[in-house]
C-alpha positions as CSV (number, residue, x, y, z in Angstrom):
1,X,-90.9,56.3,32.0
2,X,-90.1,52.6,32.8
3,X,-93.3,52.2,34.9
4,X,-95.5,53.8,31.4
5,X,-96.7,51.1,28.9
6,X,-98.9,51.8,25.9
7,X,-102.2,49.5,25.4
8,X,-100.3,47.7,22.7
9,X,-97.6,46.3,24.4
10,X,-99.4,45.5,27.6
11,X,-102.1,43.3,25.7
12,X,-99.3,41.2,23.6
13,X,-97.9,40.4,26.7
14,X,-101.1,39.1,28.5
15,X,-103.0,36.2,27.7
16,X,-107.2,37.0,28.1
17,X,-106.6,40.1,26.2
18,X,-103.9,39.3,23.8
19,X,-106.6,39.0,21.0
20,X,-107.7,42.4,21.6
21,X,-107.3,45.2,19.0
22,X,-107.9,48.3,18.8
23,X,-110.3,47.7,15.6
24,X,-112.1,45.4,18.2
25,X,-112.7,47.7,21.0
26,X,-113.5,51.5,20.9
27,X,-110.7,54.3,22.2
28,X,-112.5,54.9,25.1
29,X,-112.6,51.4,26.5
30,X,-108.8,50.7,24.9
31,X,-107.6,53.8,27.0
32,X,-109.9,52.5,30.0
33,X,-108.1,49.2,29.4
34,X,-104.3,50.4,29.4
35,X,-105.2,52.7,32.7
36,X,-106.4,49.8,34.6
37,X,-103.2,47.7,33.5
38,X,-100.9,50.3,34.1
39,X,-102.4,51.2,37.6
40,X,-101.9,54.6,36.6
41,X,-105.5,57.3,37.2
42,X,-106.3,59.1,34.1
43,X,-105.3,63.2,34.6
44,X,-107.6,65.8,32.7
45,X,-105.2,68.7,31.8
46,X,-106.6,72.4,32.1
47,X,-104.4,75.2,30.6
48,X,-104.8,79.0,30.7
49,X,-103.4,80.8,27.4
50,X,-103.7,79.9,23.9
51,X,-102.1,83.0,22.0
52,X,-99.0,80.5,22.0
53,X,-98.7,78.2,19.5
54,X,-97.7,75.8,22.3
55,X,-101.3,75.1,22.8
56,X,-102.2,73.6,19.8
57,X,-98.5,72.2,20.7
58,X,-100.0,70.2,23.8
59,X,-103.4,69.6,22.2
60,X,-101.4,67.6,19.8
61,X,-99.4,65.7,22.6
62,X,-101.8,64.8,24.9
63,X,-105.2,64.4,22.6
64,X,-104.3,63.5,19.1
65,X,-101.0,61.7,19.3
66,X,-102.1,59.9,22.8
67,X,-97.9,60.3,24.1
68,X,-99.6,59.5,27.8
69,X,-102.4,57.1,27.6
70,X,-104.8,58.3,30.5
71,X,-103.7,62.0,30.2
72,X,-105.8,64.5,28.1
73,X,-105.7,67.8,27.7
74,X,-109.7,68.9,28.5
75,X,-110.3,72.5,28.9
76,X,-108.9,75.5,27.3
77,X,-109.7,79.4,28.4
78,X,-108.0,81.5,25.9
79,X,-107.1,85.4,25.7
80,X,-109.5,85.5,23.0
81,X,-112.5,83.6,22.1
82,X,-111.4,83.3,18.7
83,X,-107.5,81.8,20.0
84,X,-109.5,79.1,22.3
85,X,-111.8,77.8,19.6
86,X,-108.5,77.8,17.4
87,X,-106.5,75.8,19.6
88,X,-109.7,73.6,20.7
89,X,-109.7,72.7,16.6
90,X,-106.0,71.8,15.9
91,X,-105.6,70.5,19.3
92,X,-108.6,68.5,19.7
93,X,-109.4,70.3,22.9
94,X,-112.7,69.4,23.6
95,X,-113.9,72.5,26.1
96,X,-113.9,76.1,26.8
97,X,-114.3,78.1,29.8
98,X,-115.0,81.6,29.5
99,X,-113.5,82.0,33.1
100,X,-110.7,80.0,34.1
101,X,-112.3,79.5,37.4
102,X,-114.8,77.0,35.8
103,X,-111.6,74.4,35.4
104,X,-111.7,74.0,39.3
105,X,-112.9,71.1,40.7
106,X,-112.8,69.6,36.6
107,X,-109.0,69.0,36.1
108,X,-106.3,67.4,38.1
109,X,-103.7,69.5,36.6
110,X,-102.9,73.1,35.2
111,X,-100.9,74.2,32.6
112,X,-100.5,78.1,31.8
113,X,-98.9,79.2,28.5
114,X,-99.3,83.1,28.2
115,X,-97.0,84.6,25.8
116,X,-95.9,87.4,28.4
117,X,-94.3,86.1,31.8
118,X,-96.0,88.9,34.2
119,X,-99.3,86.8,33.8
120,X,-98.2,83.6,34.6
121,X,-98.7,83.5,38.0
122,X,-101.7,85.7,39.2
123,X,-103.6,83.2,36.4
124,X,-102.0,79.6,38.1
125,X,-102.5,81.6,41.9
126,X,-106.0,79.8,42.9
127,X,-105.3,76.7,40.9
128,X,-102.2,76.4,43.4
129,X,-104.2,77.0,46.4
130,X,-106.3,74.4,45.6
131,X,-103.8,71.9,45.4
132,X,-103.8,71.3,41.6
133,X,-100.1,70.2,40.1
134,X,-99.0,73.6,37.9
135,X,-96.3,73.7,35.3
136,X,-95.8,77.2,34.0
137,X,-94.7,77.7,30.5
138,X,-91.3,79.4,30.0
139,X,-90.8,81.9,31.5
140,X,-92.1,81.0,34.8
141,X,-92.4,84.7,35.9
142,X,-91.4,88.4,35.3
143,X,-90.0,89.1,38.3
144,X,-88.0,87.2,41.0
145,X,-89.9,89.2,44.1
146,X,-92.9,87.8,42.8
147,X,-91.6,84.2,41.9
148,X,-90.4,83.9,45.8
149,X,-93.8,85.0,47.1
150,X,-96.0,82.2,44.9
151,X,-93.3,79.7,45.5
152,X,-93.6,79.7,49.0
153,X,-97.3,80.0,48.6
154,X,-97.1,76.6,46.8
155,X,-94.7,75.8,49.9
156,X,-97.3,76.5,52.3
157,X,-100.4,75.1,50.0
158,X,-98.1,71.8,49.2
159,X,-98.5,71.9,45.9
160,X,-96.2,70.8,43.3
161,X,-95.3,73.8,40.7
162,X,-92.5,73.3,37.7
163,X,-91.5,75.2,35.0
164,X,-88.3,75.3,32.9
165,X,-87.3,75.8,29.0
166,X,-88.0,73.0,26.9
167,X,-84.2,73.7,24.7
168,X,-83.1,73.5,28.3
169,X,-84.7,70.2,30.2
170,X,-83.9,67.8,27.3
171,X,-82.0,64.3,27.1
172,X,-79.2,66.5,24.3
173,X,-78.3,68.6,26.7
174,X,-78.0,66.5,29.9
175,X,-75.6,64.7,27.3
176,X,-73.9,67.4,26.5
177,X,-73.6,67.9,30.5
178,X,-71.7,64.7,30.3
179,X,-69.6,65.3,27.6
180,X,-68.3,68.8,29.2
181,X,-67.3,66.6,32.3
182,X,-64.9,64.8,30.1
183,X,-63.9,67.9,28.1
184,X,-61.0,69.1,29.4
185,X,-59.4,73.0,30.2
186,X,-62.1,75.3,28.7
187,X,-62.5,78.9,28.3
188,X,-64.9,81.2,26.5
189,X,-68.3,80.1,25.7
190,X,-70.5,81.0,22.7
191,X,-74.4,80.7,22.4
192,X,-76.4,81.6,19.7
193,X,-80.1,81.9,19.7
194,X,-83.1,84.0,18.5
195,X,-83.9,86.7,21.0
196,X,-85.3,90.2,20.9
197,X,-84.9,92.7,23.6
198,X,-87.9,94.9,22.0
199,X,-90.5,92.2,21.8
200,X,-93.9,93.3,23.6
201,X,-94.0,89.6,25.1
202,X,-91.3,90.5,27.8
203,X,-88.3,91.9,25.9
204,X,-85.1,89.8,26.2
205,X,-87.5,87.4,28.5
206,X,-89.7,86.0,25.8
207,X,-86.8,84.1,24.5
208,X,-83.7,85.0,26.3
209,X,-84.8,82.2,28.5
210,X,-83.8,79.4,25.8
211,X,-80.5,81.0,25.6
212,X,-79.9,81.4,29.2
213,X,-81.4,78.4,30.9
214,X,-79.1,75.8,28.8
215,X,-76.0,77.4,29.6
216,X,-76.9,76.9,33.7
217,X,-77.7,73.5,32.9
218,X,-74.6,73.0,31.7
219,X,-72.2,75.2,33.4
220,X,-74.0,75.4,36.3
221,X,-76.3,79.0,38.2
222,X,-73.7,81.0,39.4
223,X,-73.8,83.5,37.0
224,X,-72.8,86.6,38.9
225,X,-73.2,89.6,36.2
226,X,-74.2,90.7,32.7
227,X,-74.1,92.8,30.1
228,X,-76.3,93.9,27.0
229,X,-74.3,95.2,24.3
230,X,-77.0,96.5,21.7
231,X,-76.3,98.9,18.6
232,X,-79.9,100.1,17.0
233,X,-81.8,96.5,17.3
234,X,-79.0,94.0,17.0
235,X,-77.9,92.9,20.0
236,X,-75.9,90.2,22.4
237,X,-75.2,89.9,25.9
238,X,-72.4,88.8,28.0
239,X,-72.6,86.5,31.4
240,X,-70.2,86.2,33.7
241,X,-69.8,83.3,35.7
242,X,-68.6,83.4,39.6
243,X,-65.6,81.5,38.4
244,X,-64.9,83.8,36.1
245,X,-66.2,81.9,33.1
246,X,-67.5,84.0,30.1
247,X,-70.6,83.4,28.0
248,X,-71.1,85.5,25.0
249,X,-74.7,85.2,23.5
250,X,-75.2,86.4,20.2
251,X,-79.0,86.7,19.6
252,X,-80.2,85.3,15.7
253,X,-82.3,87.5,13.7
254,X,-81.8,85.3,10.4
255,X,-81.3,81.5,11.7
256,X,-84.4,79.8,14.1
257,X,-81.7,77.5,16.3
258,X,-79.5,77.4,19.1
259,X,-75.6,76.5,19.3
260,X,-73.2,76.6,22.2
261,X,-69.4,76.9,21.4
262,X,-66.5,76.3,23.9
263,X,-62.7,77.5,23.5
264,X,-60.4,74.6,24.1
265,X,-56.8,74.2,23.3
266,X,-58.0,72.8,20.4
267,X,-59.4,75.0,19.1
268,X,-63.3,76.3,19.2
269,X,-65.3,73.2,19.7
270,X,-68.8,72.9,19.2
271,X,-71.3,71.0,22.0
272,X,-73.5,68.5,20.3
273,X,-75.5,65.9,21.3
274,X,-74.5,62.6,20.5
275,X,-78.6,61.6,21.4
276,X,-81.4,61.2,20.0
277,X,-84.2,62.8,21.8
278,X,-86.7,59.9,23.1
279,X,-90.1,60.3,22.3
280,X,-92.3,61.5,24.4
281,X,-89.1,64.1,25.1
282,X,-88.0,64.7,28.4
283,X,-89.5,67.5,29.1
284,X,-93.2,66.3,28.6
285,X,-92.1,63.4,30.8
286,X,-90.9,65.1,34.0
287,X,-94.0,67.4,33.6
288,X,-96.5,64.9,33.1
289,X,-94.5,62.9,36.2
290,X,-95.1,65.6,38.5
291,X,-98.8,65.8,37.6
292,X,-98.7,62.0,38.4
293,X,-96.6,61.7,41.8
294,X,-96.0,65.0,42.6
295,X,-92.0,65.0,42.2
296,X,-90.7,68.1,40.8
297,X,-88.2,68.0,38.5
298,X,-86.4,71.2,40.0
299,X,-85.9,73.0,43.0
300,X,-87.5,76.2,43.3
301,X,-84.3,77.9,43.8
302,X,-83.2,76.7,40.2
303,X,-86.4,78.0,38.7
304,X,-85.7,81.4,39.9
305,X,-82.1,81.3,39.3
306,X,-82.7,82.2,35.1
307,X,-85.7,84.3,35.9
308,X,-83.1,86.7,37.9
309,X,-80.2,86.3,35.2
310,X,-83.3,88.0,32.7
311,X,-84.2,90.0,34.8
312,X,-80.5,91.4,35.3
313,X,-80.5,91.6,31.5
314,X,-83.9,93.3,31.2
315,X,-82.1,96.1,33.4
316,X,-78.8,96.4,31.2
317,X,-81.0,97.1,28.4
318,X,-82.2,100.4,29.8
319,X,-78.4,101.0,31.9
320,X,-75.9,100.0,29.3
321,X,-74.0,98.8,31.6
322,X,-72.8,95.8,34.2
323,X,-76.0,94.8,36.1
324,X,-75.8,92.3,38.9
325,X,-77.4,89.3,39.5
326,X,-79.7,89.4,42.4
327,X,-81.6,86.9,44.0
């Protein structure tokens, strides 16, 4: 963000502290430094989950690479003892809580990264009571009845809650937003992406999100029905937009990646960004923003928008057929 500088660049550009290194002063008092210079409160990070590798992932972020001078990620509870000291040693995660209830009243914000959605929000519940900033690790729930009920909860409590997919909330595809303004008559659109309607973390919502959530972002939510097509365990889907715009998604078993094709009179055109993603990526910036102010980088109805797209998908799975989208 504009208003975040690193310690580095804020001492060059004084004058009592431009002879100041880093060999000269320890960590804590360099990060104490660049706090005080930023005007910016330091923010101790709890998260809830570390089966995911994400944890490690955020450990690395916040504590080891320093992306957010001020911000550290401070407690862990994990599903295991043996995932939390795991992710406290290659994330540099200092504590554990055996209860996630011991974080209260020690962190300013919550992160919760279990690998299947229908814990998500019964584990972030309290933290959102008490007024602690949440962002929810994709996907943000199981079910869209119980995604309304804690979002108005965090309404009523007047707490800021995020989630979103990280393939989705990125600077390539808000570019590729832009470019698809400019594109022309389009038809048929193609996505490709690993996915697995059998997986025990959620089925199609373990990583059906990444497919699904960049395609609203780009051709907007009003995707009004779907279809699984499966045959043994390969399978793709088909979304159909309110305008009568058709994504095919054709989920990888061989490639880790995501692509999104559109038909043109041209021909079959592939969206790519012409970006590079800034570092610390978007995504860690609008979360770490929210913890900050308190803005949220999307509405609540947009977070609930993909949640009820899987969960329309998680039903043609067992149907075989056309399942609406509800909300």
């Amino acid at each position: 963000m504009n208003t975040r500088r690193s310690f580095i660049k804020t001492v060059s550009t004084g004058t009592a502290l431009s002879t100041l290194t880093f060999s000269t002063v320890g960590a804590t008092a360099s990060r104490l430094i660049s706090e005080n210079l930023s005007g910016e409160k330091p923010i101790r990070i709890g998260i809830i989950g570390a089966e995911n590798s994400h944890t490690v992932g955020y450990g690395k972020l916040f504590n080891i690479d320093k992306k957010f001078p001020g911000v550290e990620l401070k407690y862990v509870w994990g599903e295991t003892e043996e995932f939390a000291k795991e992710s406290m040693t290659k994330g540099q995660i200092p504590y554990m809580v055996k209860d996630p209830l011991e974080m209260l009243g020690k962190i300013d914000a919550l992160i919760v990264d279990h690998r299947h959605a229908k814990y998500h929000l019964k584990a972030a519940e309290p933290f959102v009571k008490a007024g602690i900033p949440t962002f929810i690790d994709k996907p943000f729930c199981y079910t869209v009845a119980e995604g309304k009920e804690f979002l108005e909860m965090a309404r009523e409590a007047g707490t800021p809650v995020s989630s979103y997919s990280t393939i989705a909330h990125t600077d390539s595809t808000f570019d590729i937003v832009d470019q698809i303004k400019s594109l022309g008559e389009f038809n048929n659109i193609i996505r490709n992406g690993p996915a697995d309607i059998e997986s025990p973390y959620g089925g199609i919502f373990f990583y059906g999100v990444h497919l699904v959530q960049p395609l609203m972002y780009m051709f907007g939510e009003d995707i009004k029905v779907v279809k699984i097509n499966k045959y043994g365990k390969k399978a793709g889907a088909v979304l159909i937009f309110e305008s009568g715009l058709q994504a095919n998604l054709v989920f990888n078993t061989l490639h880790y990646g995501w692509e999104t094709y559109v038909e043109t009179k041209k021909g079959i055109v592939e969206l790519k960004s012409r970006v590079q993603e800034s570092v610390p990526e978007r995504c860690y910036r609008d979360m770490v923003e929210m913890f900050r102010t308190g803005k949220e980088p999307l509405s609540h109805e947009s977070i609930l928008k993909p949640i009820a797209v899987l969960e329309a998908m998680e039903k043609s799975v067992s149907s075989e057929k056309w399942e609406e989208v509800k909300m």
